[in-house]
């Protein structure tokens, strides 16, 4: 446990000494802020229109569905592009500068290295997402959204982001080139993001499988306020798989 | 302390190390000599449990480097060819991290850091970032990292490369003082260094040990330089492949 914390602490120090973390977090906030404004303006317009149409049986738009759920969906897209920027250096940099040899020959296990590094990523992801949580919270002050789906949706976004981070780390573990790691994780995550796209045309079992594999399909329940055991189990196994692959990759230098 | 038996390593068809056998007793400082590309670094990486051998075995402090790698890692201090520093950390932050992952107890951490800062003459740079250090200081911080937990066996891969004459003298003195209580395996291709520091010599050429002897015995008749050239030229030095760059 002490080893895991030591490695996590060292990673966090690296993140916050280098400008990467600040840039990624700032960029994320900027984008989320812009989309929040966008969804809110759309909601306001819909609301106005519904007032005019009310006597003809027009529907009053739902704040949760239009603004919060929409914002969460957009955050997932942004994360596909920003998470690789956070994860690309996590192992690749160690290999490039030779500290990897130090870690491997120290009395820490490969699993401890993986867990320590993942923990540091988790801290950054949670900090970043919590900061962006300010936007939905604003709605609590000025409106009356339903709180439970807001919270479950946030949990869904966090789980999805952690899954993305575990994939990014696994990819970074296979190379010593940060750019290669960044591009490959971005491609992998983007593929995962759209993996359910051919489901409709394929139909049958293939469709079921693709839908099951898609993190985006799995997170929908949580975004709508339904905490389903299946989705949580999916994300836990998703993250575990990423960590397992990272662990194998860290031992890959021994295969030659 | 170190027992190496028939250790081999091949990368595909290329045999980097072919059946290396030697040993080192407690308190010995062993000079591990050889021309560039002779397999020094590969052998050392295997002993440090970074690479698994293709065949053969070695034990360090009684533990097998493959089957009991975890135990071996607790017993060794290892300085790779390039000092493994984290540029964005200060020297004392770095040493604190090293102390933690090498399992030094919490109450001892500060004490041990102070001790190696003194020992390696790096007290004056403790608050500097590792990336701002000169080559000589980097090497010494790397050395500090290797000895902070008082390992029984210290493995140093070309510890004096890139240092200025005064720094070389300081590092040699440090290694000599380490030899009193530890077993030191020191790879180098600087011959005078060996005659000054070591009490045992292992010469490797083309992945094979050509000479293993105590320094006194070896240099009775000829000097080390002659011996080195003779033993190495028996093999075809020019064929020696470039050092493998293992990712």
XYZ file of N, CA and C in Angstrom, chain B residues 17-235:
657
model
N 25.177 -12.409 -24.737
C 25.952 -12.964 -23.631
C 25.932 -14.478 -23.773
N 27.144 -15.103 -23.758
C 27.200 -16.564 -23.981
C 27.855 -17.249 -22.803
N 27.065 -17.754 -21.917
C 27.581 -18.583 -20.831
C 28.574 -17.884 -19.924
N 28.191 -16.758 -19.392
C 29.076 -16.044 -18.472
C 29.042 -16.692 -17.090
N 30.233 -16.960 -16.545
C 30.327 -17.543 -15.209
C 31.370 -16.784 -14.409
N 30.995 -16.284 -13.264
C 31.979 -15.713 -12.333
C 31.327 -15.580 -10.967
N 32.127 -15.203 -9.986
C 31.547 -15.045 -8.653
C 32.231 -13.900 -7.933
N 31.574 -13.411 -6.923
C 32.137 -12.337 -6.123
C 31.803 -12.598 -4.668
N 32.811 -12.512 -3.824
C 32.596 -12.771 -2.394
C 32.195 -11.485 -1.694
N 31.748 -11.627 -0.458
C 31.341 -10.467 0.321
C 32.532 -9.531 0.517
N 32.293 -8.255 0.360
C 33.341 -7.273 0.592
C 34.284 -7.083 -0.585
N 34.040 -7.797 -1.677
C 34.900 -7.629 -2.846
C 34.387 -6.510 -3.740
N 35.318 -5.812 -4.369
C 34.938 -4.867 -5.411
C 35.407 -5.469 -6.723
N 34.435 -5.878 -7.539
C 34.776 -6.575 -8.774
C 34.697 -5.612 -9.946
N 35.794 -5.513 -10.680
C 35.786 -4.711 -11.895
C 35.320 -5.578 -13.044
N 34.272 -5.149 -13.713
C 33.705 -5.924 -14.820
C 34.093 -5.205 -16.098
N 35.106 -5.760 -16.782
C 35.737 -5.054 -17.890
C 35.363 -5.638 -19.233
N 35.460 -4.835 -20.246
C 35.249 -5.362 -21.585
C 35.122 -4.229 -22.567
N 35.414 -4.498 -23.846
C 35.247 -3.446 -24.850
C 33.765 -3.110 -25.015
N 33.480 -2.031 -25.705
C 32.077 -1.682 -25.946
C 31.396 -2.808 -26.702
N 30.193 -3.140 -26.302
C 29.444 -4.169 -27.009
C 29.819 -5.578 -26.616
N 30.580 -5.726 -25.525
C 30.999 -7.067 -25.138
C 29.906 -7.816 -24.378
N 28.879 -7.089 -23.966
C 27.802 -7.738 -23.211
C 27.783 -7.349 -21.743
N 28.533 -6.319 -21.391
C 28.582 -5.886 -19.980
C 27.200 -5.442 -19.500
N 26.615 -4.520 -20.251
C 25.345 -3.956 -19.803
C 24.248 -5.018 -19.770
N 24.237 -5.901 -20.773
C 23.224 -6.958 -20.791
C 23.369 -7.869 -19.566
N 24.624 -8.248 -19.264
C 24.847 -9.097 -18.090
C 24.361 -8.397 -16.832
N 24.728 -7.112 -16.721
C 24.361 -6.365 -15.522
C 22.845 -6.228 -15.414
N 22.194 -6.027 -16.547
C 20.734 -5.915 -16.510
C 20.087 -7.218 -16.070
N 20.686 -8.326 -16.436
C 20.140 -9.606 -15.991
C 20.328 -9.762 -14.483
N 21.528 -9.381 -14.000
C 21.791 -9.509 -12.563
C 20.882 -8.594 -11.758
N 20.533 -7.450 -12.349
C 19.673 -6.496 -11.637
C 18.199 -6.867 -11.777
N 17.908 -8.018 -12.378
C 16.546 -8.541 -12.574
C 15.715 -7.712 -13.545
N 16.385 -6.920 -14.385
C 15.611 -6.162 -15.373
C 15.278 -7.047 -16.563
N 16.264 -7.828 -17.016
C 16.046 -8.751 -18.130
C 16.148 -10.186 -17.622
N 15.306 -11.072 -18.134
C 15.462 -12.478 -17.765
C 16.511 -13.131 -18.660
N 17.341 -14.008 -18.118
C 18.327 -14.682 -18.966
C 17.640 -15.682 -19.887
N 18.246 -15.928 -21.057
C 17.720 -16.953 -21.950
C 18.010 -18.334 -21.360
N 19.224 -18.488 -20.806
C 19.520 -19.726 -20.092
C 20.574 -19.430 -19.034
N 20.797 -20.392 -18.158
C 21.750 -20.193 -17.079
C 21.092 -19.534 -15.879
N 21.840 -19.452 -14.802
C 21.271 -18.847 -13.589
C 22.300 -17.964 -12.915
N 21.833 -17.220 -11.955
C 22.719 -16.468 -11.085
C 22.003 -16.303 -9.755
N 22.774 -16.258 -8.695
C 22.161 -15.953 -7.395
C 22.854 -14.737 -6.814
N 22.072 -13.913 -6.152
C 22.613 -12.749 -5.463
C 22.169 -12.835 -4.019
N 23.145 -12.812 -3.115
C 22.876 -12.968 -1.682
C 22.051 -14.231 -1.425
N 22.276 -15.242 -2.261
C 21.605 -16.520 -2.056
C 20.258 -16.651 -2.731
N 19.819 -15.598 -3.422
C 18.500 -15.661 -4.068
C 18.646 -15.721 -5.587
N 17.815 -16.548 -6.194
C 17.856 -16.730 -7.645
C 17.293 -15.488 -8.351
N 17.992 -15.028 -9.394
C 17.567 -13.771 -10.031
C 16.278 -13.911 -10.829
N 15.871 -15.146 -11.144
C 14.610 -15.314 -11.863
C 13.490 -15.714 -10.901
N 13.752 -16.786 -10.152
C 12.671 -17.325 -9.312
C 12.423 -16.469 -8.085
N 13.452 -15.804 -7.588
C 13.261 -14.999 -6.376
C 13.622 -13.545 -6.643
N 13.175 -13.063 -7.802
C 13.530 -11.708 -8.223
C 13.149 -10.663 -7.174
N 11.989 -10.862 -6.545
C 11.532 -9.888 -5.544
C 12.561 -9.737 -4.420
N 13.077 -10.892 -3.967
C 14.062 -10.877 -2.874
C 15.349 -10.211 -3.335
N 15.752 -10.557 -4.565
C 16.989 -9.984 -5.090
C 16.883 -8.464 -5.116
N 15.708 -7.969 -5.540
C 15.528 -6.522 -5.656
C 15.700 -5.807 -4.322
N 15.390 -6.511 -3.230
C 15.585 -5.886 -1.917
C 17.058 -5.834 -1.536
N 17.844 -6.728 -2.153
C 19.232 -6.859 -1.722
C 20.190 -6.007 -2.544
N 19.726 -5.525 -3.706
C 20.662 -4.826 -4.572
C 20.400 -3.322 -4.634
N 21.463 -2.598 -4.931
C 21.341 -1.204 -5.320
C 21.907 -1.132 -6.722
N 21.185 -0.518 -7.625
C 21.577 -0.599 -9.032
C 21.605 0.782 -9.656
N 22.723 1.104 -10.249
C 22.834 2.353 -11.007
C 22.989 2.007 -12.486
N 21.941 2.214 -13.295
C 22.044 1.933 -14.731
C 23.011 2.897 -15.405
N 23.274 2.628 -16.666
C 24.239 3.430 -17.417
C 23.877 4.914 -17.390
N 22.586 5.207 -17.631
C 22.131 6.591 -17.509
C 21.418 6.726 -16.177
N 21.854 7.672 -15.341
C 21.219 7.795 -14.031
C 19.708 7.992 -14.184
N 18.903 7.162 -13.533
C 17.447 7.225 -13.717
C 16.829 8.306 -12.852
N 16.875 9.548 -13.308
C 16.360 10.649 -12.497
C 15.036 11.167 -13.050
N 14.210 11.699 -12.163
C 12.997 12.389 -12.576
C 13.310 13.882 -12.611
N 13.404 14.437 -13.825
C 13.848 15.814 -13.981
C 13.052 16.836 -13.204
N 11.751 16.587 -13.036
C 10.902 17.611 -12.430
C 10.898 17.555 -10.906
N 11.691 16.632 -10.338
C 11.741 16.567 -8.878
C 13.047 17.177 -8.381
N 13.027 17.733 -7.169
C 14.290 18.169 -6.590
C 15.018 16.934 -6.064
N 16.319 17.119 -5.809
C 17.120 15.975 -5.378
C 16.552 15.361 -4.104
N 16.134 16.211 -3.147
C 15.643 15.600 -1.903
C 14.266 14.957 -2.088
N 13.422 15.536 -2.944
C 12.136 14.884 -3.245
C 12.374 13.516 -3.874
N 13.333 13.504 -4.802
C 13.653 12.260 -5.504
C 14.129 11.190 -4.528
N 15.045 11.585 -3.650
C 15.583 10.599 -2.712
C 14.515 10.125 -1.730
N 13.575 11.008 -1.420
C 12.499 10.609 -0.519
C 11.628 9.541 -1.192
N 11.335 9.774 -2.472
C 10.560 8.786 -3.234
C 11.300 7.445 -3.283
N 12.606 7.512 -3.584
C 13.403 6.281 -3.644
C 13.375 5.562 -2.291
N 13.545 6.333 -1.218
C 13.545 5.726 0.116
C 12.233 5.001 0.361
N 11.133 5.602 -0.097
C 9.827 4.969 0.117
C 9.698 3.669 -0.666
N 10.037 3.711 -1.962
C 9.836 2.477 -2.738
C 10.875 1.414 -2.396
N 11.970 1.796 -1.745
C 12.924 0.762 -1.355
C 12.630 0.241 0.044
N 11.506 0.677 0.588
C 11.040 0.085 1.838
C 11.801 0.519 3.079
N 12.375 1.724 3.079
C 13.005 2.236 4.295
C 11.906 2.700 5.239
N 12.011 2.330 6.511
C 10.914 2.640 7.433
C 10.782 4.151 7.606
N 9.549 4.566 7.858
C 9.201 5.979 7.889
C 10.126 6.816 8.776
N 10.468 6.252 9.945
C 11.268 7.026 10.899
C 12.709 7.187 10.408
N 13.105 6.283 9.494
C 14.499 6.301 9.042
C 14.714 7.169 7.803
N 13.625 7.495 7.110
C 13.749 8.121 5.793
C 14.636 9.368 5.818
N 14.319 10.274 6.731
C 15.081 11.538 6.788
C 16.558 11.302 7.050
N 16.794 10.424 8.021
C 18.159 10.109 8.417
C 18.957 9.580 7.229
N 18.335 8.627 6.518
C 19.017 7.988 5.394
C 19.301 9.008 4.288
N 18.341 9.904 4.056
C 18.548 10.909 3.016
C 19.743 11.785 3.371
N 19.760 12.254 4.626
C 20.889 13.083 5.064
C 22.206 12.343 4.864
N 22.177 11.052 5.215
C 23.380 10.244 5.142
C 23.925 10.167 3.710
N 23.037 9.853 2.741
C 23.553 9.727 1.361
C 23.888 11.076 0.754
N 23.175 12.121 1.175
C 23.512 13.457 0.664
C 24.964 13.777 1.026
N 25.319 13.454 2.276
C 26.689 13.675 2.731
C 27.662 12.788 1.965
N 27.321 11.514 1.942
C 28.226 10.512 1.397
C 28.549 10.752 -0.065
N 27.562 11.184 -0.824
C 27.771 11.361 -2.264
C 28.095 12.812 -2.614
N 28.353 13.621 -1.633
C 28.711 15.040 -1.838
C 27.659 15.771 -2.650
N 26.398 15.629 -2.298
C 25.360 16.325 -3.065
C 24.481 17.201 -2.169
N 24.943 17.458 -0.934
C 24.134 18.277 -0.022
C 23.829 19.647 -0.604
N 24.786 20.193 -1.342
C 24.606 21.564 -1.839
C 23.589 21.667 -2.974
N 23.192 20.532 -3.577
C 22.203 20.623 -4.659
C 20.853 20.040 -4.252
N 20.660 19.796 -2.967
C 19.451 19.072 -2.534
C 18.154 19.752 -2.958
N 18.162 21.074 -3.093
C 16.924 21.757 -3.474
C 16.851 22.068 -4.962
N 17.829 21.590 -5.709
C 17.795 21.839 -7.160
C 16.975 20.763 -7.861
N 16.370 21.144 -8.987
C 15.666 20.151 -9.789
C 16.684 19.242 -10.473
N 16.345 17.964 -10.554
C 17.272 17.005 -11.166
C 17.619 17.389 -12.597
N 16.666 18.002 -13.308
C 16.940 18.324 -14.713
C 17.954 19.452 -14.858
N 18.209 20.191 -13.780
C 19.172 21.285 -13.865
C 20.572 20.870 -13.419
N 20.735 19.589 -13.090
C 22.033 19.161 -12.591
C 23.002 18.885 -13.736
N 24.282 19.078 -13.459
C 25.297 18.729 -14.446
C 25.504 17.222 -14.425
N 26.154 16.736 -15.458
C 26.374 15.306 -15.614
C 26.972 14.666 -14.346
N 27.955 15.330 -13.790
C 28.623 14.787 -12.605
C 27.677 14.650 -11.432
N 26.867 15.667 -11.223
C 25.910 15.612 -10.125
C 24.833 14.566 -10.378
N 24.395 14.475 -11.633
C 23.387 13.452 -11.965
C 23.891 12.065 -11.605
N 25.163 11.831 -11.970
C 25.771 10.539 -11.695
C 25.810 10.265 -10.186
N 26.115 11.315 -9.430
C 26.226 11.117 -7.984
C 24.862 10.947 -7.326
N 23.855 11.645 -7.857
C 22.505 11.427 -7.322
C 22.058 9.994 -7.642
N 22.435 9.537 -8.861
C 22.133 8.159 -9.233
C 22.783 7.166 -8.282
N 23.992 7.462 -7.899
C 24.709 6.609 -6.958
C 24.031 6.640 -5.583
N 23.630 7.836 -5.188
C 22.937 7.977 -3.896
C 21.694 7.112 -3.879
N 20.979 7.120 -4.988
C 19.776 6.299 -5.144
C 20.090 4.822 -4.951
N 21.274 4.399 -5.447
C 21.613 2.977 -5.390
C 22.022 2.523 -3.998
N 22.531 3.434 -3.162
C 23.059 2.985 -1.867
C 22.208 3.418 -0.683
N 21.109 4.119 -0.942
C 20.360 4.722 0.167
C 19.825 3.675 1.151
N 19.481 2.500 0.662
C 18.886 1.495 1.543
C 19.910 0.481 2.036
N 21.202 0.816 1.923
C 22.250 -0.053 2.426
C 22.166 -1.465 1.872
N 22.157 -1.614 0.560
C 21.996 -2.955 -0.009
C 23.266 -3.781 0.191
N 23.093 -5.102 0.175
C 24.266 -5.957 0.352
C 25.133 -5.947 -0.895
N 24.479 -5.844 -2.051
C 25.209 -5.871 -3.316
C 24.923 -4.589 -4.087
N 25.984 -3.957 -4.561
C 25.802 -2.721 -5.324
C 26.293 -2.961 -6.747
N 25.434 -2.687 -7.711
C 25.766 -2.927 -9.113
C 25.819 -1.593 -9.832
N 26.981 -1.257 -10.374
C 27.149 0.053 -10.989
C 27.575 -0.114 -12.443
N 26.808 0.454 -13.343
C 27.132 0.360 -14.762
C 27.821 1.650 -15.202
N 29.110 1.576 -15.395
C 29.933 2.722 -15.786
C 29.645 3.975 -14.954
N 29.929 3.901 -13.665
C 29.569 5.013 -12.786
C 30.393 6.270 -12.991
N 31.552 6.161 -13.640
C 32.387 7.356 -13.762
C 32.386 7.946 -15.155
N 31.510 7.420 -16.048
C 31.533 7.962 -17.399
C 31.006 9.391 -17.395
N 31.692 10.253 -18.108
C 31.236 11.633 -18.240
C 31.542 12.531 -17.061
N 32.396 12.082 -16.154
C 32.727 12.940 -15.014
C 34.060 13.646 -15.237
N 34.250 14.759 -14.547
C 35.546 15.415 -14.660
C 36.528 14.755 -13.680
N 37.842 14.985 -13.877
C 38.844 14.242 -13.097
C 38.613 14.295 -11.582
N 38.227 15.472 -11.089
C 38.056 15.564 -9.637
C 36.879 14.716 -9.181
N 35.804 14.766 -9.973
C 34.621 13.976 -9.623
C 34.926 12.484 -9.685
N 35.752 12.101 -10.675
C 36.113 10.681 -10.787
C 36.818 10.235 -9.524
N 37.733 11.075 -9.046
C 38.476 10.715 -7.833
C 37.530 10.576 -6.648
N 36.587 11.504 -6.555
C 35.630 11.441 -5.434
C 34.782 10.181 -5.491
N 34.293 9.873 -6.705
C 33.445 8.684 -6.850
C 34.242 7.423 -6.536
N 35.490 7.390 -6.979
C 36.324 6.213 -6.691
C 36.507 6.028 -5.200
N 36.740 7.149 -4.521
C 36.895 7.043 -3.061
C 35.615 6.520 -2.434
N 34.508 7.018 -2.931
C 33.220 6.582 -2.406
C 33.038 5.078 -2.624
N 33.375 4.612 -3.832
C 33.201 3.187 -4.132
C 34.114 2.350 -3.234
N 35.341 2.847 -3.043
C 36.253 2.123 -2.163
C 35.694 2.013 -0.747
N 35.117 3.110 -0.270
C 34.580 3.072 1.093
C 33.372 2.142 1.162
N 32.621 2.050 0.037
C 31.474 1.132 0.005
C 31.934 -0.321 0.070
N 33.091 -0.580 -0.565
C 33.593 -1.940 -0.644
C 33.887 -2.568 0.703
N 34.038 -1.717 1.729
C 34.356 -2.270 3.050
C 33.198 -3.081 3.604
N 31.985 -2.640 3.342
C 30.844 -3.333 3.948
C 29.895 -3.948 2.916
N 30.130 -3.678 1.626
C 29.219 -4.196 0.608
C 30.009 -4.949 -0.450
N 29.287 -5.702 -1.273
C 29.900 -6.280 -2.457
C 29.575 -5.352 -3.622
N 30.596 -4.967 -4.369
C 30.355 -4.027 -5.456
C 30.739 -4.662 -6.795
N 29.830 -4.594 -7.750
C 30.138 -5.013 -9.114
C 30.124 -3.758 -9.968
N 31.280 -3.510 -10.606
C 31.485 -2.214 -11.237
C 31.870 -2.437 -12.686
N 30.999 -2.019 -13.608
C 31.374 -2.212 -15.004
C 32.046 -0.952 -15.507
N 33.051 -1.136 -16.339
C 33.774 0.030 -16.825
C 34.621 -0.378 -18.025
N 35.075 0.604 -18.796
C 36.138 0.270 -19.740
C 37.343 1.163 -19.522
N 37.400 1.746 -18.338
C 38.556 2.564 -17.987
C 39.484 1.723 -17.111
N 40.643 1.344 -17.663
C 41.491 0.379 -16.971
C 42.126 0.887 -15.679
N 42.691 2.109 -15.682
C 43.332 2.566 -14.441
C 42.367 2.554 -13.260
N 41.091 2.777 -13.593
C 40.075 2.782 -12.553
C 40.059 1.454 -11.815
N 40.149 0.381 -12.608
C 40.087 -0.955 -12.029
C 41.272 -1.180 -11.111
N 42.467 -0.814 -11.586
C 43.622 -1.084 -10.738
C 43.592 -0.238 -9.479
N 42.913 0.885 -9.532
C 42.865 1.728 -8.338
C 41.808 1.278 -7.347
N 40.678 0.828 -7.855
C 39.529 0.612 -6.979
C 39.296 -0.857 -6.641
N 39.477 -1.738 -7.629
C 38.956 -3.095 -7.467
C 39.974 -4.034 -6.842
N 39.471 -5.129 -6.275
C 40.386 -6.183 -5.876
C 40.168 -7.465 -6.663
N 39.228 -7.432 -7.574
C 39.044 -8.589 -8.443
C 38.671 -8.094 -9.838
N 39.081 -8.834 -10.869
C 38.809 -8.413 -12.232
C 38.124 -9.534 -13.009
N 37.067 -9.181 -13.706
C 36.442 -10.121 -14.646
C 36.470 -9.433 -16.002
N 37.123 -10.050 -16.973
C 37.151 -9.443 -18.307
C 36.238 -10.241 -19.234
N 35.393 -9.525 -19.936
C 34.427 -10.185 -20.807
C 34.647 -9.667 -22.222
N 34.568 -10.585 -23.170
C 34.737 -10.182 -24.553
C 33.813 -11.017 -25.409
N 33.118 -10.387 -26.308
C 32.190 -11.108 -27.180
C 31.200 -11.971 -26.409
N 30.769 -11.479 -25.281
C 29.773 -12.208 -24.509
C 30.306 -13.362 -23.688
N 31.643 -13.491 -23.610
C 32.194 -14.585 -22.813
C 33.234 -14.074 -21.837
N 33.347 -14.732 -20.696
C 34.376 -14.348 -19.740
C 35.707 -14.893 -20.223
N 36.708 -14.015 -20.360
C 38.013 -14.495 -20.789
C 38.996 -14.536 -19.622
N 38.805 -13.714 -18.633
C 39.686 -13.740 -17.461
C 38.868 -13.467 -16.207
N 39.099 -14.280 -15.178
C 38.531 -13.967 -13.870
C 39.636 -14.223 -12.864
N 40.061 -13.181 -12.179
C 41.210 -13.349 -11.293
C 41.261 -12.204 -10.292
N 42.015 -12.417 -9.222
C 42.202 -11.299 -8.304
C 43.213 -10.341 -8.928
N 43.105 -9.099 -8.588
C 43.917 -8.087 -9.257
C 45.406 -8.310 -8.989
N 45.746 -8.629 -7.732
C 47.150 -8.810 -7.359
C 47.809 -9.896 -8.185
N 47.108 -11.023 -8.271
C 47.646 -12.149 -9.006
C 47.838 -11.804 -10.481
N 46.848 -11.137 -10.993
C 46.817 -10.843 -12.427
C 47.945 -9.903 -12.830
N 48.213 -8.927 -11.996
C 49.174 -7.884 -12.393
C 50.577 -8.156 -11.872
N 50.843 -9.402 -11.470
C 52.189 -9.734 -10.982
C 53.224 -9.535 -12.078
N 52.916 -10.072 -13.258
C 53.923 -10.057 -14.321
C 53.716 -8.928 -15.328
N 52.493 -8.804 -15.795
C 52.243 -7.758 -16.791
C 51.316 -6.709 -16.185
N 51.212 -5.580 -16.843
C 50.224 -4.637 -16.323
C 48.864 -4.894 -16.966
N 47.850 -4.316 -16.364
C 46.469 -4.637 -16.703
C 46.150 -4.331 -18.170
N 46.779 -3.272 -18.642
C 46.498 -2.841 -20.007
C 46.893 -3.925 -21.017
N 48.092 -4.456 -20.807
C 48.588 -5.522 -21.676
C 47.668 -6.731 -21.626
N 47.332 -7.110 -20.394
C 46.482 -8.284 -20.215
C 45.155 -8.100 -20.922
N 44.614 -6.907 -20.748
C 43.314 -6.616 -21.351
C 43.374 -6.743 -22.867
N 44.390 -6.098 -23.445
C 44.493 -6.109 -24.901
C 44.701 -7.524 -25.434
N 45.552 -8.280 -24.748
C 45.811 -9.662 -25.197
C 44.552 -10.511 -25.124
N 43.861 -10.421 -23.991
C 42.709 -11.296 -23.804
C 41.572 -10.910 -24.745
N 41.471 -9.639 -25.008
C 40.371 -9.199 -25.846
C 40.649 -9.452 -27.318
N 41.916 -9.323 -27.727
C 42.217 -9.479 -29.153
C 42.158 -10.934 -29.578
N 42.124 -11.845 -28.596
C 41.927 -13.241 -28.955
C 40.594 -13.399 -29.688
N 39.671 -12.645 -29.246
C 38.379 -12.635 -29.938
C 38.453 -11.551 -31.002
